[in-house]
PDB file of C-alpha atoms in Angstrom:
ATOM      1  CA  UNK A   1      -9.793  11.836  23.115  1.00 94.00           C
ATOM      2  CA  UNK A   2      -9.643  10.819  19.790  1.00 96.00           C
ATOM      3  CA  UNK A   3      -8.892   7.388  18.671  1.00 94.00           C
ATOM      4  CA  UNK A   4      -8.908   5.894  14.924  1.00 92.00           C
ATOM      5  CA  UNK A   5      -8.543   2.967  14.042  1.00 87.00           C
ATOM      6  CA  UNK A   6      -7.349   0.529  10.624  1.00 80.00           C
ATOM      7  CA  UNK A   7     -11.382  -0.406   9.866  1.00 81.00           C
ATOM      8  CA  UNK A   8     -11.560   2.966   9.366  1.00 85.00           C
ATOM      9  CA  UNK A   9     -13.099   4.518  12.427  1.00 91.00           C
ATOM     10  CA  UNK A  10     -12.213   7.623  14.136  1.00 95.00           C
ATOM     11  CA  UNK A  11     -14.094   7.808  17.570  1.00 96.00           C
ATOM     12  CA  UNK A  12     -13.738  10.631  19.766  1.00 96.00           C
ATOM     13  CA  UNK A  13     -14.447   9.496  23.968  1.00 97.00           C
ATOM     14  CA  UNK A  14     -14.683  10.804  27.446  1.00 96.00           C
ATOM     15  CA  UNK A  15     -11.200  10.943  28.698  1.00 94.00           C
ATOM     16  CA  UNK A  16     -12.598  10.051  32.368  1.00 95.00           C
ATOM     17  CA  UNK A  17     -14.366   6.927  31.947  1.00 96.00           C
ATOM     18  CA  UNK A  18     -13.479   6.274  28.308  1.00 94.00           C
ATOM     19  CA  UNK A  19     -17.158   5.989  26.853  1.00 96.00           C
ATOM     20  CA  UNK A  20     -17.563   6.330  23.170  1.00 96.00           C
ATOM     21  CA  UNK A  21     -18.896   9.484  22.566  1.00 96.00           C
ATOM     22  CA  UNK A  22     -19.151   9.514  18.522  1.00 95.00           C
ATOM     23  CA  UNK A  23     -18.029   7.912  15.911  1.00 95.00           C
ATOM     24  CA  UNK A  24     -17.242   8.797  11.825  1.00 94.00           C
ATOM     25  CA  UNK A  25     -16.590   6.041   9.310  1.00 91.00           C
ATOM     26  CA  UNK A  26     -13.829   7.941   7.288  1.00 89.00           C
ATOM     27  CA  UNK A  27     -14.127   5.294   4.251  1.00 83.00           C
ATOM     28  CA  UNK A  28      -9.989   4.951   4.836  1.00 83.00           C
ATOM     29  CA  UNK A  29      -7.718   2.909   7.623  1.00 81.00           C
ATOM     30  CA  UNK A  30      -6.113   4.943  10.042  1.00 86.00           C
ATOM     31  CA  UNK A  31      -2.698   3.823  11.812  1.00 83.00           C
ATOM     32  CA  UNK A  32      -1.132   8.081  12.696  1.00 87.00           C
ATOM     33  CA  UNK A  33      -3.000   9.577  15.822  1.00 93.00           C
ATOM     34  CA  UNK A  34      -5.472  12.513  15.649  1.00 96.00           C
ATOM     35  CA  UNK A  35      -3.626  16.652  16.363  1.00 96.00           C
ATOM     36  CA  UNK A  36      -5.313  19.949  16.722  1.00 96.00           C
ATOM     37  CA  UNK A  37      -4.962  23.528  16.277  1.00 96.00           C
ATOM     38  CA  UNK A  38      -6.187  26.251  15.972  1.00 96.00           C
ATOM     39  CA  UNK A  39      -7.212  28.656  13.192  1.00 94.00           C
ATOM     40  CA  UNK A  40      -8.290  32.026  12.750  1.00 93.00           C
ATOM     41  CA  UNK A  41     -10.078  31.174  16.626  1.00 93.00           C
ATOM     42  CA  UNK A  42     -11.768  28.112  15.414  1.00 94.00           C
ATOM     43  CA  UNK A  43     -10.112  24.384  16.258  1.00 96.00           C
ATOM     44  CA  UNK A  44      -9.324  21.826  14.252  1.00 96.00           C
ATOM     45  CA  UNK A  45      -8.790  18.151  15.039  1.00 97.00           C
ATOM     46  CA  UNK A  46      -6.754  16.894  12.227  1.00 97.00           C
ATOM     47  CA  UNK A  47      -6.309  12.973  11.692  1.00 95.00           C
ATOM     48  CA  UNK A  48      -4.318  11.462   8.052  1.00 92.00           C
ATOM     49  CA  UNK A  49      -6.635   8.280   6.793  1.00 88.00           C
ATOM     50  CA  UNK A  50      -5.351   5.890   4.964  1.00 80.00           C
ATOM     51  CA  UNK A  51      -3.995   2.138   5.613  1.00 63.00           C
ATOM     52  CA  UNK A  52      -0.015   3.256   4.377  1.00 55.00           C
ATOM     53  CA  UNK A  53       2.506   0.991   3.458  1.00 52.00           C
ATOM     54  CA  UNK A  54       5.028   0.844   5.923  1.00 50.00           C
ATOM     55  CA  UNK A  55       6.001  -2.686   6.838  1.00 48.00           C
ATOM     56  CA  UNK A  56       5.055  -2.238  10.516  1.00 49.00           C
ATOM     57  CA  UNK A  57       1.484  -1.433   9.187  1.00 51.00           C
ATOM     58  CA  UNK A  58       1.645  -5.174   7.911  1.00 52.00           C
ATOM     59  CA  UNK A  59       0.069  -7.016  10.521  1.00 50.00           C
ATOM     60  CA  UNK A  60      -3.268  -4.222   9.952  1.00 51.00           C
ATOM     61  CA  UNK A  61      -3.912  -5.148   6.474  1.00 52.00           C
ATOM     62  CA  UNK A  62      -6.652  -8.095   6.913  1.00 52.00           C
ATOM     63  CA  UNK A  63      -8.542  -5.860   9.026  1.00 53.00           C
ATOM     64  CA  UNK A  64      -8.635  -2.557   6.360  1.00 51.00           C
ATOM     65  CA  UNK A  65      -9.438  -5.006   3.470  1.00 49.00           C
ATOM     66  CA  UNK A  66     -11.975  -7.319   5.625  1.00 54.00           C
ATOM     67  CA  UNK A  67     -13.563  -3.202   6.572  1.00 51.00           C
ATOM     68  CA  UNK A  68     -13.823  -2.133   3.198  1.00 60.00           C
ATOM     69  CA  UNK A  69     -11.376   0.689   4.397  1.00 64.00           C
ATOM     70  CA  UNK A  70      -9.559   1.066   1.119  1.00 67.00           C
ATOM     71  CA  UNK A  71     -10.307   4.364   0.539  1.00 74.00           C
ATOM     72  CA  UNK A  72      -8.044   6.970  -0.388  1.00 78.00           C
ATOM     73  CA  UNK A  73      -5.036   8.663   2.112  1.00 81.00           C
ATOM     74  CA  UNK A  74      -6.279  11.991   3.059  1.00 87.00           C
ATOM     75  CA  UNK A  75      -6.102  14.823   5.679  1.00 92.00           C
ATOM     76  CA  UNK A  76      -9.823  14.561   7.676  1.00 95.00           C
ATOM     77  CA  UNK A  77     -10.041  18.329   9.603  1.00 96.00           C
ATOM     78  CA  UNK A  78     -13.496  17.996  11.504  1.00 96.00           C
ATOM     79  CA  UNK A  79     -14.925  20.843  14.094  1.00 95.00           C
ATOM     80  CA  UNK A  80     -17.835  21.530  16.285  1.00 91.00           C
ATOM     81  CA  UNK A  81     -19.310  23.218  13.608  1.00 87.00           C
ATOM     82  CA  UNK A  82     -18.332  21.406  10.310  1.00 88.00           C
ATOM     83  CA  UNK A  83     -20.674  21.258   8.091  1.00 89.00           C
ATOM     84  CA  UNK A  84     -18.919  19.925   4.690  1.00 90.00           C
ATOM     85  CA  UNK A  85     -19.348  16.303   4.084  1.00 88.00           C
ATOM     86  CA  UNK A  86     -16.381  13.783   2.974  1.00 86.00           C
ATOM     87  CA  UNK A  87     -16.167  13.305  -0.994  1.00 82.00           C
ATOM     88  CA  UNK A  88     -16.799  10.016  -2.628  1.00 75.00           C
ATOM     89  CA  UNK A  89     -14.326   8.047  -3.212  1.00 68.00           C
ATOM     90  CA  UNK A  90     -14.167   6.257  -6.381  1.00 63.00           C
ATOM     91  CA  UNK A  91     -10.586   4.452  -5.580  1.00 61.00           C
ATOM     92  CA  UNK A  92     -10.355   1.034  -6.779  1.00 60.00           C
ATOM     93  CA  UNK A  93      -8.176  -1.102  -7.289  1.00 60.00           C
ATOM     94  CA  UNK A  94      -6.529  -2.107 -11.020  1.00 67.00           C
ATOM     95  CA  UNK A  95      -7.603  -5.204 -12.792  1.00 73.00           C
ATOM     96  CA  UNK A  96      -3.449  -7.817 -12.434  1.00 74.00           C
ATOM     97  CA  UNK A  97      -2.336  -7.497 -15.561  1.00 78.00           C
ATOM     98  CA  UNK A  98      -0.452 -10.316 -17.606  1.00 79.00           C
ATOM     99  CA  UNK A  99       3.276 -10.552 -15.575  1.00 78.00           C
ATOM    100  CA  UNK A 100       5.273  -8.491 -18.238  1.00 79.00           C
ATOM    101  CA  UNK A 101       7.836 -10.957 -17.658  1.00 77.00           C
ATOM    102  CA  UNK A 102       8.641 -14.709 -16.927  1.00 76.00           C
ATOM    103  CA  UNK A 103       9.002 -16.074 -13.644  1.00 74.00           C
ATOM    104  CA  UNK A 104      12.351 -16.480 -13.178  1.00 73.00           C
ATOM    105  CA  UNK A 105      14.358 -19.107 -11.918  1.00 76.00           C
ATOM    106  CA  UNK A 106      15.532 -19.545  -7.740  1.00 78.00           C
ATOM    107  CA  UNK A 107      19.246 -18.682  -7.875  1.00 82.00           C
ATOM    108  CA  UNK A 108      18.302 -15.200  -9.481  1.00 78.00           C
ATOM    109  CA  UNK A 109      14.948 -14.536  -7.550  1.00 78.00           C
ATOM    110  CA  UNK A 110      16.767 -15.029  -3.984  1.00 81.00           C
ATOM    111  CA  UNK A 111      19.520 -12.509  -6.033  1.00 80.00           C
ATOM    112  CA  UNK A 112      16.808 -10.340  -6.376  1.00 79.00           C
ATOM    113  CA  UNK A 113      15.440 -10.964  -2.978  1.00 80.00           C
ATOM    114  CA  UNK A 114      18.438 -10.015  -1.177  1.00 82.00           C
ATOM    115  CA  UNK A 115      18.582  -6.413  -3.078  1.00 80.00           C
ATOM    116  CA  UNK A 116      14.816  -5.593  -2.598  1.00 82.00           C
ATOM    117  CA  UNK A 117      15.066  -6.498   1.003  1.00 81.00           C
ATOM    118  CA  UNK A 118      18.427  -5.484   1.831  1.00 82.00           C
ATOM    119  CA  UNK A 119      17.858  -2.287   1.101  1.00 81.00           C
ATOM    120  CA  UNK A 120      14.827  -1.496   2.959  1.00 80.00           C
ATOM    121  CA  UNK A 121      12.381  -1.707   0.412  1.00 81.00           C
ATOM    122  CA  UNK A 122       9.967  -3.831   2.200  1.00 76.00           C
ATOM    123  CA  UNK A 123       9.160  -0.528   3.665  1.00 75.00           C
ATOM    124  CA  UNK A 124       6.914   1.300   1.560  1.00 77.00           C
ATOM    125  CA  UNK A 125       5.879  -2.032  -0.600  1.00 76.00           C
ATOM    126  CA  UNK A 126       5.957  -4.211   1.603  1.00 69.00           C
ATOM    127  CA  UNK A 127       7.769  -8.231   2.464  1.00 66.00           C
ATOM    128  CA  UNK A 128       5.771  -9.795   0.438  1.00 66.00           C
ATOM    129  CA  UNK A 129       4.566  -6.847  -1.768  1.00 65.00           C
ATOM    130  CA  UNK A 130       1.164  -7.336  -0.306  1.00 58.00           C
ATOM    131  CA  UNK A 131      -0.096  -3.941  -0.676  1.00 58.00           C
ATOM    132  CA  UNK A 132      -2.615  -3.376  -2.626  1.00 52.00           C
ATOM    133  CA  UNK A 133      -5.238  -1.411  -0.257  1.00 51.00           C
ATOM    134  CA  UNK A 134      -2.504   1.528  -0.102  1.00 58.00           C
ATOM    135  CA  UNK A 135      -1.241   4.206  -2.177  1.00 65.00           C
ATOM    136  CA  UNK A 136       2.723   2.718  -2.901  1.00 74.00           C
ATOM    137  CA  UNK A 137       2.179   1.528  -6.351  1.00 76.00           C
ATOM    138  CA  UNK A 138       1.005  -2.520  -5.410  1.00 76.00           C
ATOM    139  CA  UNK A 139       4.441  -4.635  -7.717  1.00 79.00           C
ATOM    140  CA  UNK A 140       1.750  -7.276  -7.768  1.00 77.00           C
ATOM    141  CA  UNK A 141       0.604  -5.393 -10.310  1.00 78.00           C
ATOM    142  CA  UNK A 142       2.675  -3.938 -12.365  1.00 81.00           C
ATOM    143  CA  UNK A 143       2.311  -3.690 -16.217  1.00 83.00           C
ATOM    144  CA  UNK A 144       5.146  -3.839 -19.162  1.00 86.00           C
ATOM    145  CA  UNK A 145       5.250  -0.590 -19.849  1.00 89.00           C
ATOM    146  CA  UNK A 146       6.152   0.504 -15.844  1.00 87.00           C
ATOM    147  CA  UNK A 147       8.297  -2.962 -15.885  1.00 85.00           C
ATOM    148  CA  UNK A 148      11.007  -1.822 -19.009  1.00 88.00           C
ATOM    149  CA  UNK A 149      11.377   1.667 -17.063  1.00 89.00           C
ATOM    150  CA  UNK A 150      12.207  -0.028 -13.606  1.00 85.00           C
ATOM    151  CA  UNK A 151      16.112   1.148 -14.196  1.00 86.00           C
ATOM    152  CA  UNK A 152      14.841   4.711 -15.058  1.00 90.00           C
ATOM    153  CA  UNK A 153      12.729   4.471 -11.577  1.00 90.00           C
ATOM    154  CA  UNK A 154      14.946   2.478  -9.421  1.00 87.00           C
ATOM    155  CA  UNK A 155      18.581   4.080 -10.260  1.00 87.00           C
ATOM    156  CA  UNK A 156      17.565   6.984 -12.722  1.00 91.00           C
ATOM    157  CA  UNK A 157      15.059   9.175 -10.483  1.00 92.00           C
ATOM    158  CA  UNK A 158      12.136   8.973 -12.785  1.00 94.00           C
ATOM    159  CA  UNK A 159       9.827   8.862 -10.279  1.00 92.00           C
ATOM    160  CA  UNK A 160      11.428  10.699  -7.455  1.00 92.00           C
ATOM    161  CA  UNK A 161       9.328  13.712  -7.706  1.00 92.00           C
ATOM    162  CA  UNK A 162       5.970  10.926  -6.175  1.00 87.00           C
ATOM    163  CA  UNK A 163       8.242   9.631  -3.656  1.00 86.00           C
ATOM    164  CA  UNK A 164      10.482   7.100  -4.604  1.00 89.00           C
ATOM    165  CA  UNK A 165      13.825   6.429  -3.091  1.00 89.00           C
ATOM    166  CA  UNK A 166      16.621   7.107  -5.819  1.00 89.00           C
ATOM    167  CA  UNK A 167      18.811   3.854  -5.387  1.00 85.00           C
ATOM    168  CA  UNK A 168      21.354   5.125  -7.866  1.00 84.00           C
ATOM    169  CA  UNK A 169      24.257   4.112  -5.015  1.00 79.00           C
ATOM    170  CA  UNK A 170      22.776   1.883  -3.603  1.00 71.00           C
ATOM    171  CA  UNK A 171      21.929  -1.495  -6.074  1.00 72.00           C
ATOM    172  CA  UNK A 172      24.732  -1.569  -9.224  1.00 69.00           C
ATOM    173  CA  UNK A 173      23.583  -1.441 -12.711  1.00 68.00           C
ATOM    174  CA  UNK A 174      25.235  -4.826 -13.642  1.00 58.00           C
ATOM    175  CA  UNK A 175      22.569  -6.266 -11.126  1.00 52.00           C
ATOM    176  CA  UNK A 176      19.918  -4.655 -13.096  1.00 54.00           C
ATOM    177  CA  UNK A 177      18.016  -8.528 -14.143  1.00 55.00           C
ATOM    178  CA  UNK A 178      17.815  -9.386 -10.174  1.00 49.00           C
ATOM    179  CA  UNK A 179      16.695  -6.246  -9.375  1.00 54.00           C
ATOM    180  CA  UNK A 180      14.149  -7.086 -12.143  1.00 54.00           C
ATOM    181  CA  UNK A 181      13.292 -10.079 -10.746  1.00 55.00           C
ATOM    182  CA  UNK A 182      11.995  -9.877  -7.699  1.00 56.00           C
ATOM    183  CA  UNK A 183       7.872  -8.223  -9.260  1.00 56.00           C
ATOM    184  CA  UNK A 184       8.009 -11.693 -10.991  1.00 52.00           C
ATOM    185  CA  UNK A 185       9.596 -13.657  -8.629  1.00 52.00           C
ATOM    186  CA  UNK A 186       6.907 -15.606  -6.431  1.00 48.00           C
ATOM    187  CA  UNK A 187       3.872 -17.766  -8.080  1.00 41.00           C
ATOM    188  CA  UNK A 188       1.691 -14.894  -6.826  1.00 54.00           C
ATOM    189  CA  UNK A 189       1.588 -12.255 -10.195  1.00 53.00           C
ATOM    190  CA  UNK A 190       0.802 -15.058 -12.702  1.00 54.00           C
ATOM    191  CA  UNK A 191      -1.424 -16.956 -10.145  1.00 55.00           C
ATOM    192  CA  UNK A 192      -3.218 -13.592  -9.498  1.00 58.00           C
ATOM    193  CA  UNK A 193      -3.863 -12.943 -12.756  1.00 54.00           C
ATOM    194  CA  UNK A 194      -4.411 -16.770 -14.136  1.00 53.00           C
ATOM    195  CA  UNK A 195      -7.108 -16.876 -11.325  1.00 55.00           C
ATOM    196  CA  UNK A 196      -8.411 -13.327 -11.913  1.00 55.00           C
ATOM    197  CA  UNK A 197      -8.546 -14.783 -15.603  1.00 55.00           C
ATOM    198  CA  UNK A 198     -10.690 -18.301 -14.664  1.00 54.00           C
ATOM    199  CA  UNK A 199      -7.906 -20.278 -15.626  1.00 49.00           C
ATOM    200  CA  UNK A 200      -6.627 -21.418 -12.413  1.00 46.00           C
ATOM    201  CA  UNK A 201      -7.936 -21.825  -8.601  1.00 43.00           C
ATOM    202  CA  UNK A 202      -5.846 -18.675  -6.677  1.00 42.00           C
ATOM    203  CA  UNK A 203      -4.212 -21.092  -4.302  1.00 40.00           C
ATOM    204  CA  UNK A 204      -2.952 -22.875  -6.221  1.00 34.00           C
ATOM    205  CA  UNK A 205      -0.536 -23.084  -9.804  1.00 34.00           C
ATOM    206  CA  UNK A 206      -0.443 -24.674 -12.531  1.00 32.00           C
ATOM    207  CA  UNK A 207       2.850 -24.936 -15.416  1.00 31.00           C
ATOM    208  CA  UNK A 208       0.171 -25.459 -18.000  1.00 30.00           C
ATOM    209  CA  UNK A 209      -1.496 -21.913 -17.392  1.00 30.00           C
ATOM    210  CA  UNK A 210      -0.927 -18.731 -20.263  1.00 31.00           C
TER     211      UNK A 210
END
């Protein structure tokens, strides 16, 4: 029997005793179950590796980061006589850009939070936007160019071919200010940027920092 771990290991065990027989480091957190197929007479064991962003996966993200298992999402196939090597990953998190807009006031931020939570955005982007290790864009790292396209992305379907749902019928255009506030509504984006620049400790905030 096979099992993947959030630390990025794909393990094989004896079904009768549970003894671990084999382990392979994929470099990417695994949340999926393994499956098997047969192609041209050869049995393959398949596993989807990648930390994912679904809200149910959030309790496991800490282990993904601690184990350095934040590699790319990919489908990996194994066979008894396989000779291929896993391609190296050059994935790395982008630095935090300067926040594209000032932090919203409390009332506007609350409106943005209600839209974000009420329309299911948390299922992919995380309740606290803390999804830097996976394949869905980390909104803490949103830059000014992407921020300026927010309405086209959310309501206009600009990124629908990349898997981003279209919310034209669910979110009104006049809610734009509140909707835009979500990526900048907490202190975290500005705090991370300032800490990265050496202007502020990552666990502290400062009204005078740029």
